Structure formats: structure tokens, C-alpha cells
Amino acid sequence: MAKRHTALTLVATTGLVAAALAGCTSSSGAPATGPATGPATGPASGTASAAAQPSPVAYPHVELDIDDQRGDGTHVLIEDTDLPVAGYVAVYGQAGNLLGSVPVAAGTHRGGTITLGAALDKGAHPLRAVLMADDGDGKFDPARDTTVRELDDRDGDVEDEDFLYTAG
């Protein structure tokens, strides 16, 4: 009985180690550089399935700040980002459709712009921006890149920002 218990423990431990290693990212991908500025990536009408996304990853300090704003409907202005690894800021419409994203380099950045894939119609649009960590390949993929949260955030909410964009 002791041999069987030891064997089961070894199998379970090996499985946990394999699962943990599978979640590690490679540093061989091309990390994003510079502040959060650049063209949108991804389809203008794509959606990210919550079921397909990996679990949020926690870091000691992360920050995303985007204020309510007015504009021509083609760009979203980012106030601040803080992420210890390379990642992305992705902007979603009220229906959950991906409107655009921009790479962010590791570190703290003030200011930045996300170019939307398609211009927003005139009027007020409730939008949501999400801070995400790159999976190591240097390409934004909402199904593979992970949302992030602060390590001491007890409610487990991801680092995101709801804001109102008024176009026109």
C-alpha cells in the first residue's frame, strides 16, 4: 500500500510540475519596445472568448489608466500603464468585440495611443480596456495572451478600465 501511495504522489507531483512549466513563457519572442503607441492589431470585429482565455496572472504592481475622452473615433488615448513584462492594452466595445490593441514594453509608461481597427460612429461609446501579458511570442492574441491582476488584489479582478468615448 505504501508503494502505491508513493507512486500516486509521484505521478500527481510530476503532473503539477508539468502544468506549471507549460504556463511559463519563453523569452525568445520579440518583446514590445517603447511606450504604448502604435497601430491596432487583430480584427476590428473579433471577439475574445472568456472560456478560451488563460487564467489571469498576478504581479506585485500593475496599472492601467484611461480616462473618459472625446475624439474622432479612430484613436484611444492611454494615460498610464505599468507592467513588469511585455504585454498589450486591448480595447473592447460594449458587446465584447475587439476594437484594437497596442503593445506595451515592460515598465511604467505615461501616455500612449491605440489606433482602432475601424472608426467609431458619432456618439457616446462605453468601452473597456484590458491590460494583458504577452505569452512570449511577441504577437497579440486575445485567446493566448493572459489578462493580469495585482498580486494583492483580493477580489481577483483583472486590471481593466471602463471609460466613455465620445466620437464626433
GROMACS .gro file of N, CA and C in nm:
model
  504
    1MET      N    1   0.082  -0.119   0.000
    1MET     CA    2   0.000   0.000   0.000
    1MET      C    3   0.086   0.126   0.000
    2ALA      N    4   0.197   0.125   0.077
    2ALA     CA    5   0.286   0.240   0.084
    2ALA      C    6   0.350   0.268  -0.052
    3LYS      N    7   0.385   0.161  -0.127
    3LYS     CA    8   0.444   0.179  -0.259
    3LYS      C    9   0.344   0.246  -0.354
    4ARG      N   10   0.219   0.203  -0.347
    4ARG     CA   11   0.117   0.259  -0.436
    4ARG      C   12   0.093   0.406  -0.402
    5HIS      N   13   0.088   0.440  -0.273
    5HIS     CA   14   0.068   0.578  -0.231
    5HIS      C   15   0.184   0.665  -0.279
    6THR      N   16   0.307   0.615  -0.267
    6THR     CA   17   0.425   0.689  -0.313
    6THR      C   18   0.420   0.709  -0.464
    7ALA      N   19   0.381   0.607  -0.537
    7ALA     CA   20   0.372   0.616  -0.683
    7ALA      C   21   0.266   0.718  -0.724
    8LEU      N   22   0.150   0.717  -0.658
    8LEU     CA   23   0.045   0.814  -0.689
    8LEU      C   24   0.090   0.955  -0.658
    9THR      N   25   0.160   0.973  -0.547
    9THR     CA   26   0.212   1.105  -0.511
    9THR      C   27   0.312   1.153  -0.615
   10LEU      N   28   0.400   1.064  -0.662
   10LEU     CA   29   0.498   1.099  -0.764
   10LEU      C   30   0.430   1.139  -0.894
   11VAL      N   31   0.328   1.066  -0.935
   11VAL     CA   32   0.254   1.097  -1.058
   11VAL      C   33   0.185   1.231  -1.045
   12ALA      N   34   0.120   1.255  -0.932
   12ALA     CA   35   0.050   1.382  -0.911
   12ALA      C   36   0.148   1.499  -0.909
   13THR      N   37   0.261   1.482  -0.843
   13THR     CA   38   0.362   1.589  -0.837
   13THR      C   39   0.419   1.616  -0.975
   14THR      N   40   0.448   1.512  -1.051
   14THR     CA   41   0.500   1.528  -1.186
   14THR      C   42   0.399   1.603  -1.273
   15GLY      N   43   0.272   1.571  -1.258
   15GLY     CA   44   0.168   1.640  -1.335
   15GLY      C   45   0.160   1.788  -1.300
   16LEU      N   46   0.172   1.821  -1.172
   16LEU     CA   47   0.169   1.961  -1.130
   16LEU      C   48   0.289   2.038  -1.183
   17VAL      N   49   0.406   1.979  -1.178
   17VAL     CA   50   0.526   2.044  -1.229
   17VAL      C   51   0.513   2.065  -1.380
   18ALA      N   52   0.464   1.966  -1.452
   18ALA     CA   53   0.446   1.979  -1.597
   18ALA      C   54   0.347   2.090  -1.629
   19ALA      N   55   0.238   2.098  -1.553
   19ALA     CA   56   0.138   2.202  -1.576
   19ALA      C   57   0.197   2.340  -1.548
   20ALA      N   58   0.277   2.352  -1.443
   20ALA     CA   59   0.339   2.480  -1.411
   20ALA      C   60   0.438   2.522  -1.519
   21LEU      N   61   0.518   2.427  -1.568
   21LEU     CA   62   0.615   2.459  -1.673
   21LEU      C   63   0.547   2.494  -1.804
   22ALA      N   64   0.434   2.435  -1.831
   22ALA     CA   65   0.361   2.464  -1.954
   22ALA      C   66   0.313   2.608  -1.955
   23GLY      N   67   0.289   2.666  -1.838
   23GLY     CA   68   0.243   2.804  -1.829
   23GLY      C   69   0.354   2.905  -1.839
   24CYS      N   70   0.480   2.862  -1.836
   24CYS     CA   71   0.593   2.954  -1.845
   24CYS      C   72   0.603   3.008  -1.986
   25THR      N   73   0.653   3.132  -1.998
   25THR     CA   74   0.670   3.190  -2.130
   25THR      C   75   0.816   3.188  -2.168
   26SER      N   76   0.838   3.191  -2.294
   26SER     CA   77   0.974   3.191  -2.347
   26SER      C   78   1.021   3.334  -2.364
   27SER      N   79   1.145   3.360  -2.338
   27SER     CA   80   1.198   3.494  -2.359
   27SER      C   81   1.252   3.510  -2.501
   28SER      N   82   1.233   3.410  -2.586
   28SER     CA   83   1.285   3.418  -2.722
   28SER      C   84   1.196   3.500  -2.813
   29GLY      N   85   1.071   3.530  -2.773
   29GLY     CA   86   0.983   3.611  -2.855
   29GLY      C   87   1.032   3.755  -2.857
   30ALA      N   88   0.995   3.829  -2.958
   30ALA     CA   89   1.038   3.967  -2.969
   30ALA      C   90   0.952   4.054  -2.879
   31PRO      N   91   1.007   4.107  -2.770
   31PRO     CA   92   0.926   4.188  -2.681
   31PRO      C   93   0.894   4.322  -2.743
   32ALA      N   94   0.783   4.378  -2.700
   32ALA     CA   95   0.745   4.510  -2.746
   32ALA      C   96   0.840   4.612  -2.685
   33THR      N   97   0.868   4.719  -2.759
   33THR     CA   98   0.957   4.820  -2.707
   33THR      C   99   0.889   4.954  -2.712
   34GLY      N  100   0.935   5.044  -2.626
   34GLY     CA  101   0.883   5.180  -2.626
   34GLY      C  102   0.751   5.191  -2.555
   35PRO      N  103   0.696   5.314  -2.552
   35PRO     CA  104   0.570   5.337  -2.484
   35PRO      C  105   0.454   5.275  -2.559
   36ALA      N  106   0.337   5.280  -2.497
   36ALA     CA  107   0.217   5.221  -2.555
   36ALA      C  108   0.168   5.309  -2.669
   37THR      N  109   0.224   5.291  -2.787
   37THR     CA  110   0.186   5.368  -2.904
   37THR      C  111   0.201   5.281  -3.026
   38GLY      N  112   0.106   5.286  -3.116
   38GLY     CA  113   0.122   5.209  -3.238
   38GLY      C  114  -0.010   5.173  -3.300
   39PRO      N  115  -0.003   5.101  -3.410
   39PRO     CA  116  -0.124   5.063  -3.481
   39PRO      C  117  -0.199   4.952  -3.409
   40ALA      N  118  -0.324   4.944  -3.437
   40ALA     CA  119  -0.407   4.838  -3.380
   40ALA      C  120  -0.364   4.705  -3.439
   41THR      N  121  -0.381   4.600  -3.360
   41THR     CA  122  -0.358   4.466  -3.412
   41THR      C  123  -0.484   4.386  -3.389
   42GLY      N  124  -0.501   4.283  -3.467
   42GLY     CA  125  -0.620   4.199  -3.451
   42GLY      C  126  -0.735   4.254  -3.532
   43PRO      N  127  -0.837   4.173  -3.551
   43PRO     CA  128  -0.951   4.214  -3.631
   43PRO      C  129  -1.035   4.318  -3.559
   44ALA      N  130  -1.093   4.409  -3.637
   44ALA     CA  131  -1.176   4.513  -3.578
   44ALA      C  132  -1.304   4.456  -3.519
   45SER      N  133  -1.348   4.341  -3.566
   45SER     CA  134  -1.473   4.286  -3.516
   45SER      C  135  -1.453   4.155  -3.441
   46GLY      N  136  -1.329   4.119  -3.410
   46GLY     CA  137  -1.303   3.993  -3.340
   46GLY      C  138  -1.351   3.998  -3.196
   47THR      N  139  -1.378   3.882  -3.141
   47THR     CA  140  -1.415   3.874  -3.000
   47THR      C  141  -1.323   3.776  -2.932
   48ALA      N  142  -1.305   3.796  -2.805
   48ALA     CA  143  -1.222   3.705  -2.726
   48ALA      C  144  -1.313   3.627  -2.634
   49SER      N  145  -1.315   3.499  -2.651
   49SER     CA  146  -1.399   3.414  -2.568
   49SER      C  147  -1.337   3.401  -2.430
   50ALA      N  148  -1.415   3.433  -2.327
   50ALA     CA  149  -1.366   3.424  -2.190
   50ALA      C  150  -1.328   3.280  -2.156
   51ALA      N  151  -1.398   3.184  -2.212
   51ALA     CA  152  -1.369   3.044  -2.182
   51ALA      C  153  -1.236   3.001  -2.242
   52ALA      N  154  -1.194   3.063  -2.353
   52ALA     CA  155  -1.071   3.023  -2.420
   52ALA      C  156  -0.948   3.090  -2.361
   53GLN      N  157  -0.966   3.196  -2.282
   53GLN     CA  158  -0.852   3.269  -2.229
   53GLN      C  159  -0.790   3.198  -2.110
   54PRO      N  160  -0.656   3.209  -2.099
   54PRO     CA  161  -0.589   3.154  -1.982
   54PRO      C  162  -0.629   3.231  -1.856
   55SER      N  163  -0.606   3.172  -1.740
   55SER     CA  164  -0.636   3.238  -1.614
   55SER      C  165  -0.548   3.362  -1.599
   56PRO      N  166  -0.600   3.467  -1.532
   56PRO     CA  167  -0.518   3.587  -1.512
   56PRO      C  168  -0.390   3.554  -1.435
   57VAL      N  169  -0.284   3.626  -1.468
   57VAL     CA  170  -0.157   3.610  -1.397
   57VAL      C  171  -0.140   3.733  -1.307
   58ALA      N  172  -0.087   3.712  -1.187
   58ALA     CA  173  -0.073   3.820  -1.090
   58ALA      C  174   0.071   3.869  -1.081
   59TYR      N  175   0.086   4.000  -1.069
   59TYR     CA  176   0.216   4.063  -1.049
   59TYR      C  177   0.205   4.158  -0.930
   60PRO      N  178   0.319   4.190  -0.865
   60PRO     CA  179   0.315   4.277  -0.747
   60PRO      C  180   0.250   4.413  -0.774
   61HIS      N  181   0.275   4.472  -0.890
   61HIS     CA  182   0.211   4.600  -0.920
   61HIS      C  183   0.184   4.609  -1.070
   62VAL      N  184   0.059   4.635  -1.103
   62VAL     CA  185   0.020   4.661  -1.242
   62VAL      C  186  -0.076   4.779  -1.240
   63GLU      N  187  -0.079   4.852  -1.349
   63GLU     CA  188  -0.165   4.970  -1.355
   63GLU      C  189  -0.207   4.996  -1.499
   64LEU      N  190  -0.333   5.032  -1.516
   64LEU     CA  191  -0.385   5.079  -1.643
   64LEU      C  192  -0.479   5.194  -1.613
   65ASP      N  193  -0.456   5.307  -1.677
   65ASP     CA  194  -0.541   5.424  -1.655
   65ASP      C  195  -0.577   5.485  -1.789
   66ILE      N  196  -0.706   5.487  -1.817
   66ILE     CA  197  -0.760   5.552  -1.937
   66ILE      C  198  -0.882   5.630  -1.892
   67ASP      N  199  -0.884   5.759  -1.923
   67ASP     CA  200  -0.994   5.845  -1.881
   67ASP      C  201  -1.101   5.852  -1.989
   68ASP      N  202  -1.222   5.898  -1.949
   68ASP     CA  203  -1.325   5.929  -2.047
   68ASP      C  204  -1.265   6.031  -2.144
   69GLN      N  205  -1.305   6.022  -2.271
   69GLN     CA  206  -1.243   6.110  -2.370
   69GLN      C  207  -1.333   6.135  -2.489
   70ARG      N  208  -1.298   6.241  -2.562
   70ARG     CA  209  -1.364   6.277  -2.687
   70ARG      C  210  -1.261   6.269  -2.798
   71GLY      N  211  -1.307   6.232  -2.918
   71GLY     CA  212  -1.214   6.225  -3.029
   71GLY      C  213  -1.287   6.199  -3.159
   72ASP      N  214  -1.210   6.171  -3.262
   72ASP     CA  215  -1.269   6.147  -3.394
   72ASP      C  216  -1.310   6.001  -3.414
   73GLY      N  217  -1.292   5.917  -3.312
   73GLY     CA  218  -1.335   5.778  -3.319
   73GLY      C  219  -1.231   5.683  -3.374
   74THR      N  220  -1.110   5.731  -3.398
   74THR     CA  221  -1.007   5.645  -3.456
   74THR      C  222  -0.894   5.609  -3.359
   75HIS      N  223  -0.883   5.682  -3.247
   75HIS     CA  224  -0.774   5.661  -3.152
   75HIS      C  225  -0.825   5.668  -3.009
   76VAL      N  226  -0.766   5.587  -2.923
   76VAL     CA  227  -0.793   5.593  -2.779
   76VAL      C  228  -0.662   5.634  -2.712
   77LEU      N  229  -0.671   5.732  -2.622
   77LEU     CA  230  -0.553   5.780  -2.551
   77LEU      C  231  -0.537   5.707  -2.418
   78ILE      N  232  -0.416   5.660  -2.393
   78ILE     CA  233  -0.384   5.590  -2.268
   78ILE      C  234  -0.313   5.689  -2.177
   79GLU      N  235  -0.357   5.698  -2.051
   79GLU     CA  236  -0.290   5.785  -1.954
   79GLU      C  237  -0.162   5.719  -1.902
   80ASP      N  238  -0.175   5.599  -1.842
   80ASP     CA  239  -0.062   5.530  -1.780
   80ASP      C  240  -0.074   5.380  -1.796
   81THR      N  241   0.041   5.314  -1.806
   81THR     CA  242   0.049   5.168  -1.795
   81THR      C  243   0.168   5.134  -1.707
   82ASP      N  244   0.157   5.026  -1.634
   82ASP     CA  245   0.267   4.974  -1.554
   82ASP      C  246   0.254   4.823  -1.554
   83LEU      N  247   0.352   4.756  -1.613
   83LEU     CA  248   0.351   4.611  -1.626
   83LEU      C  249   0.495   4.563  -1.622
   84PRO      N  250   0.530   4.464  -1.539
   84PRO     CA  251   0.669   4.421  -1.527
   84PRO      C  252   0.718   4.335  -1.644
   85VAL      N  253   0.631   4.298  -1.735
   85VAL     CA  254   0.667   4.218  -1.852
   85VAL      C  255   0.608   4.284  -1.976
   86ALA      N  256   0.655   4.246  -2.093
   86ALA     CA  257   0.597   4.297  -2.216
   86ALA      C  258   0.452   4.250  -2.227
   87GLY      N  259   0.368   4.335  -2.282
   87GLY     CA  260   0.227   4.298  -2.294
   87GLY      C  261   0.153   4.387  -2.391
   88TYR      N  262   0.024   4.402  -2.364
   88TYR     CA  263  -0.064   4.476  -2.455
   88TYR      C  264  -0.173   4.545  -2.376
   89VAL      N  265  -0.227   4.652  -2.436
   89VAL     CA  266  -0.353   4.709  -2.392
   89VAL      C  267  -0.450   4.681  -2.505
   90ALA      N  268  -0.560   4.614  -2.474
   90ALA     CA  269  -0.663   4.582  -2.574
   90ALA      C  270  -0.789   4.659  -2.538
   91VAL      N  271  -0.856   4.713  -2.640
   91VAL     CA  272  -0.980   4.788  -2.620
   91VAL      C  273  -1.095   4.709  -2.681
   92TYR      N  274  -1.202   4.695  -2.602
   92TYR     CA  275  -1.321   4.620  -2.644
   92TYR      C  276  -1.443   4.710  -2.642
   93GLY      N  277  -1.536   4.684  -2.735
   93GLY     CA  278  -1.663   4.753  -2.737
   93GLY      C  279  -1.757   4.695  -2.634
   94GLN      N  280  -1.874   4.754  -2.622
   94GLN     CA  281  -1.972   4.711  -2.523
   94GLN      C  282  -2.016   4.566  -2.544
   95ALA      N  283  -2.017   4.520  -2.668
   95ALA     CA  284  -2.057   4.382  -2.698
   95ALA      C  285  -1.942   4.283  -2.680
   96GLY      N  286  -1.824   4.331  -2.639
   96GLY     CA  287  -1.710   4.242  -2.620
   96GLY      C  288  -1.624   4.225  -2.744
   97ASN      N  289  -1.652   4.301  -2.849
   97ASN     CA  290  -1.574   4.291  -2.972
   97ASN      C  291  -1.443   4.369  -2.959
   98LEU      N  292  -1.334   4.309  -3.006
   98LEU     CA  293  -1.203   4.372  -3.002
   98LEU      C  294  -1.199   4.486  -3.102
   99LEU      N  295  -1.167   4.606  -3.053
   99LEU     CA  296  -1.159   4.724  -3.140
   99LEU      C  297  -1.016   4.757  -3.180
  100GLY      N  298  -0.921   4.721  -3.097
  100GLY     CA  299  -0.781   4.749  -3.126
  100GLY      C  300  -0.693   4.714  -3.009
  101SER      N  301  -0.564   4.708  -3.034
  101SER     CA  302  -0.468   4.679  -2.927
  101SER      C  303  -0.336   4.745  -2.962
  102VAL      N  304  -0.251   4.758  -2.861
  102VAL     CA  305  -0.120   4.816  -2.881
  102VAL      C  306  -0.022   4.745  -2.788
  103PRO      N  307   0.100   4.717  -2.836
  103PRO     CA  308   0.200   4.657  -2.747
  103PRO      C  309   0.250   4.758  -2.644
  104VAL      N  310   0.284   4.710  -2.526
  104VAL     CA  311   0.348   4.792  -2.424
  104VAL      C  312   0.473   4.719  -2.377
  105ALA      N  313   0.582   4.792  -2.366
  105ALA     CA  314   0.706   4.735  -2.316
  105ALA      C  315   0.695   4.720  -2.165
  106ALA      N  316   0.776   4.633  -2.110
  106ALA     CA  317   0.781   4.619  -1.964
  106ALA      C  318   0.821   4.752  -1.903
  107GLY      N  319   0.759   4.785  -1.790
  107GLY     CA  320   0.793   4.909  -1.721
  107GLY      C  321   0.673   5.000  -1.706
  108THR      N  322   0.701   5.121  -1.661
  108THR     CA  323   0.598   5.223  -1.640
  108THR      C  324   0.603   5.321  -1.755
  109HIS      N  325   0.486   5.350  -1.813
  109HIS     CA  326   0.478   5.441  -1.927
  109HIS      C  327   0.366   5.540  -1.905
  110ARG      N  328   0.392   5.663  -1.943
  110ARG     CA  329   0.292   5.769  -1.933
  110ARG      C  330   0.254   5.809  -2.076
  111GLY      N  331   0.126   5.801  -2.106
  111GLY     CA  332   0.079   5.838  -2.238
  111GLY      C  333   0.091   5.723  -2.337
  112GLY      N  334   0.016   5.733  -2.442
  112GLY     CA  335   0.017   5.632  -2.546
  112GLY      C  336  -0.112   5.640  -2.625
  113THR      N  337  -0.114   5.576  -2.739
  113THR     CA  338  -0.230   5.581  -2.828
  113THR      C  339  -0.258   5.443  -2.884
  114ILE      N  340  -0.385   5.407  -2.888
  114ILE     CA  341  -0.429   5.285  -2.954
  114ILE      C  342  -0.506   5.329  -3.079
  115THR      N  343  -0.462   5.284  -3.195
  115THR     CA  344  -0.534   5.310  -3.319
  115THR      C  345  -0.639   5.200  -3.335
  116LEU      N  346  -0.764   5.241  -3.347
  116LEU     CA  347  -0.872   5.143  -3.359
  116LEU      C  348  -0.877   5.088  -3.502
  117GLY      N  349  -0.919   4.963  -3.515
  117GLY     CA  350  -0.927   4.897  -3.645
  117GLY      C  351  -1.029   4.962  -3.737
  118ALA      N  352  -1.136   5.013  -3.681
  118ALA     CA  353  -1.240   5.084  -3.757
  118ALA      C  354  -1.287   5.200  -3.671
  119ALA      N  355  -1.315   5.312  -3.735
  119ALA     CA  356  -1.359   5.431  -3.661
  119ALA      C  357  -1.494   5.407  -3.595
  120LEU      N  358  -1.510   5.461  -3.475
  120LEU     CA  359  -1.638   5.453  -3.404
  120LEU      C  360  -1.735   5.552  -3.466
  121ASP      N  361  -1.864   5.516  -3.468
  121ASP     CA  362  -1.968   5.607  -3.515
  121ASP      C  363  -1.979   5.725  -3.420
  122LYS      N  364  -2.037   5.835  -3.470
  122LYS     CA  365  -2.061   5.951  -3.385
  122LYS      C  366  -2.146   5.911  -3.266
  123GLY      N  367  -2.114   5.969  -3.150
  123GLY     CA  368  -2.192   5.942  -3.029
  123GLY      C  369  -2.107   5.888  -2.917
  124ALA      N  370  -2.173   5.852  -2.808
  124ALA     CA  371  -2.105   5.801  -2.688
  124ALA      C  372  -2.094   5.649  -2.694
  125HIS      N  373  -1.976   5.599  -2.659
  125HIS     CA  374  -1.948   5.456  -2.663
  125HIS      C  375  -1.884   5.411  -2.532
  126PRO      N  376  -1.953   5.325  -2.453
  126PRO     CA  377  -1.888   5.268  -2.335
  126PRO      C  378  -1.786   5.163  -2.382
  127LEU      N  379  -1.660   5.182  -2.346
  127LEU     CA  380  -1.553   5.091  -2.388
  127LEU      C  381  -1.483   5.034  -2.266
  128ARG      N  382  -1.408   4.928  -2.289
  128ARG     CA  383  -1.331   4.863  -2.182
  128ARG      C  384  -1.192   4.834  -2.235
  129ALA      N  385  -1.091   4.878  -2.161
  129ALA     CA  386  -0.952   4.847  -2.195
  129ALA      C  387  -0.901   4.744  -2.095
  130VAL      N  388  -0.821   4.650  -2.143
  130VAL     CA  389  -0.769   4.542  -2.059
  130VAL      C  390  -0.618   4.535  -2.076
  131LEU      N  391  -0.546   4.524  -1.964
  131LEU     CA  392  -0.401   4.507  -1.965
  131LEU      C  393  -0.371   4.358  -1.971
  132MET      N  394  -0.286   4.318  -2.066
  132MET     CA  395  -0.257   4.176  -2.087
  132MET      C  396  -0.107   4.153  -2.097
  133ALA      N  397  -0.061   4.038  -2.050
  133ALA     CA  398   0.080   3.998  -2.060
  133ALA      C  399   0.098   3.913  -2.185
  134ASP      N  400   0.206   3.939  -2.258
  134ASP     CA  401   0.237   3.861  -2.378
  134ASP      C  402   0.272   3.718  -2.340
  135ASP      N  403   0.231   3.623  -2.422
  135ASP     CA  404   0.260   3.482  -2.395
  135ASP      C  405   0.401   3.443  -2.438
  136GLY      N  406   0.479   3.538  -2.487
  136GLY     CA  407   0.618   3.510  -2.524
  136GLY      C  408   0.645   3.510  -2.672
  137ASP      N  409   0.539   3.520  -2.755
  137ASP     CA  410   0.562   3.515  -2.899
  137ASP      C  411   0.570   3.654  -2.964
  138GLY      N  412   0.546   3.760  -2.888
  138GLY     CA  413   0.555   3.895  -2.941
  138GLY      C  414   0.440   3.936  -3.031
  139LYS      N  415   0.334   3.856  -3.036
  139LYS     CA  416   0.217   3.886  -3.120
  139LYS      C  417   0.092   3.884  -3.032
  140PHE      N  418   0.006   3.985  -3.048
  140PHE     CA  419  -0.116   3.990  -2.968
  140PHE      C  420  -0.215   3.884  -3.013
  141ASP      N  421  -0.259   3.805  -2.918
  141ASP     CA  422  -0.361   3.702  -2.941
  141ASP      C  423  -0.447   3.697  -2.815
  142PRO      N  424  -0.569   3.752  -2.821
  142PRO     CA  425  -0.653   3.758  -2.701
  142PRO      C  426  -0.689   3.621  -2.644
  143ALA      N  427  -0.675   3.516  -2.723
  143ALA     CA  428  -0.705   3.382  -2.673
  143ALA      C  429  -0.585   3.320  -2.601
  144ARG      N  430  -0.464   3.369  -2.627
  144ARG     CA  431  -0.343   3.310  -2.567
  144ARG      C  432  -0.274   3.401  -2.467
  145ASP      N  433  -0.273   3.532  -2.494
  145ASP     CA  434  -0.212   3.625  -2.401
  145ASP      C  435  -0.300   3.635  -2.277
  146THR      N  436  -0.239   3.657  -2.162
  146THR     CA  437  -0.313   3.649  -2.037
  146THR      C  438  -0.347   3.786  -1.980
  147THR      N  439  -0.468   3.796  -1.927
  147THR     CA  440  -0.503   3.916  -1.852
  147THR      C  441  -0.419   3.916  -1.725
  148VAL      N  442  -0.402   4.033  -1.666
  148VAL     CA  443  -0.321   4.044  -1.545
  148VAL      C  444  -0.402   4.107  -1.432
  149ARG      N  445  -0.356   4.081  -1.312
  149ARG     CA  446  -0.414   4.145  -1.194
  149ARG      C  447  -0.303   4.171  -1.095
  150GLU      N  448  -0.330   4.261  -1.000
  150GLU     CA  449  -0.232   4.288  -0.896
  150GLU      C  450  -0.230   4.175  -0.796
  151LEU      N  451  -0.111   4.139  -0.752
  151LEU     CA  452  -0.092   4.027  -0.660
  151LEU      C  453  -0.174   4.041  -0.533
  152ASP      N  454  -0.184   4.163  -0.479
  152ASP     CA  455  -0.258   4.181  -0.354
  152ASP      C  456  -0.405   4.215  -0.376
  153ASP      N  457  -0.452   4.203  -0.500
  153ASP     CA  458  -0.592   4.228  -0.532
  153ASP      C  459  -0.674   4.108  -0.487
  154ARG      N  460  -0.741   4.120  -0.375
  154ARG     CA  461  -0.811   4.008  -0.314
  154ARG      C  462  -0.934   3.961  -0.391
  155ASP      N  463  -0.993   4.049  -0.471
  155ASP     CA  464  -1.113   4.007  -0.543
  155ASP      C  465  -1.082   3.935  -0.674
  156GLY      N  466  -0.955   3.935  -0.715
  156GLY     CA  467  -0.917   3.861  -0.835
  156GLY      C  468  -0.954   3.929  -0.965
  157ASP      N  469  -1.004   4.054  -0.958
  157ASP     CA  470  -1.040   4.124  -1.081
  157ASP      C  471  -0.917   4.153  -1.165
  158VAL      N  472  -0.933   4.145  -1.295
  158VAL     CA  473  -0.823   4.176  -1.386
  158VAL      C  474  -0.803   4.327  -1.392
  159GLU      N  475  -0.685   4.367  -1.437
  159GLU     CA  476  -0.654   4.510  -1.450
  159GLU      C  477  -0.719   4.559  -1.578
  160ASP      N  478  -0.828   4.633  -1.561
  160ASP     CA  479  -0.900   4.686  -1.675
  160ASP      C  480  -0.952   4.824  -1.642
  161GLU      N  481  -1.006   4.891  -1.741
  161GLU     CA  482  -1.055   5.027  -1.724
  161GLU      C  483  -1.177   5.046  -1.812
  162ASP      N  484  -1.290   5.077  -1.749
  162ASP     CA  485  -1.410   5.113  -1.824
  162ASP      C  486  -1.408   5.264  -1.844
  163PHE      N  487  -1.440   5.308  -1.965
  163PHE     CA  488  -1.439   5.452  -1.992
  163PHE      C  489  -1.539   5.483  -2.102
  164LEU      N  490  -1.577   5.609  -2.111
  164LEU     CA  491  -1.673   5.653  -2.212
  164LEU      C  492  -1.597   5.730  -2.320
  165TYR      N  493  -1.614   5.686  -2.444
  165TYR     CA  494  -1.552   5.753  -2.557
  165TYR      C  495  -1.662   5.820  -2.637
  166THR      N  496  -1.651   5.951  -2.655
  166THR     CA  497  -1.749   6.025  -2.734
  166THR      C  498  -1.685   6.063  -2.867
  167ALA      N  499  -1.738   6.007  -2.974
  167ALA     CA  500  -1.686   6.032  -3.108
  167ALA      C  501  -1.767   6.142  -3.176
  168GLY      N  502  -1.696   6.225  -3.252
  168GLY     CA  503  -1.766   6.327  -3.329
  168GLY      C  504  -1.734   6.459  -3.288
   0.00000   0.00000   0.00000
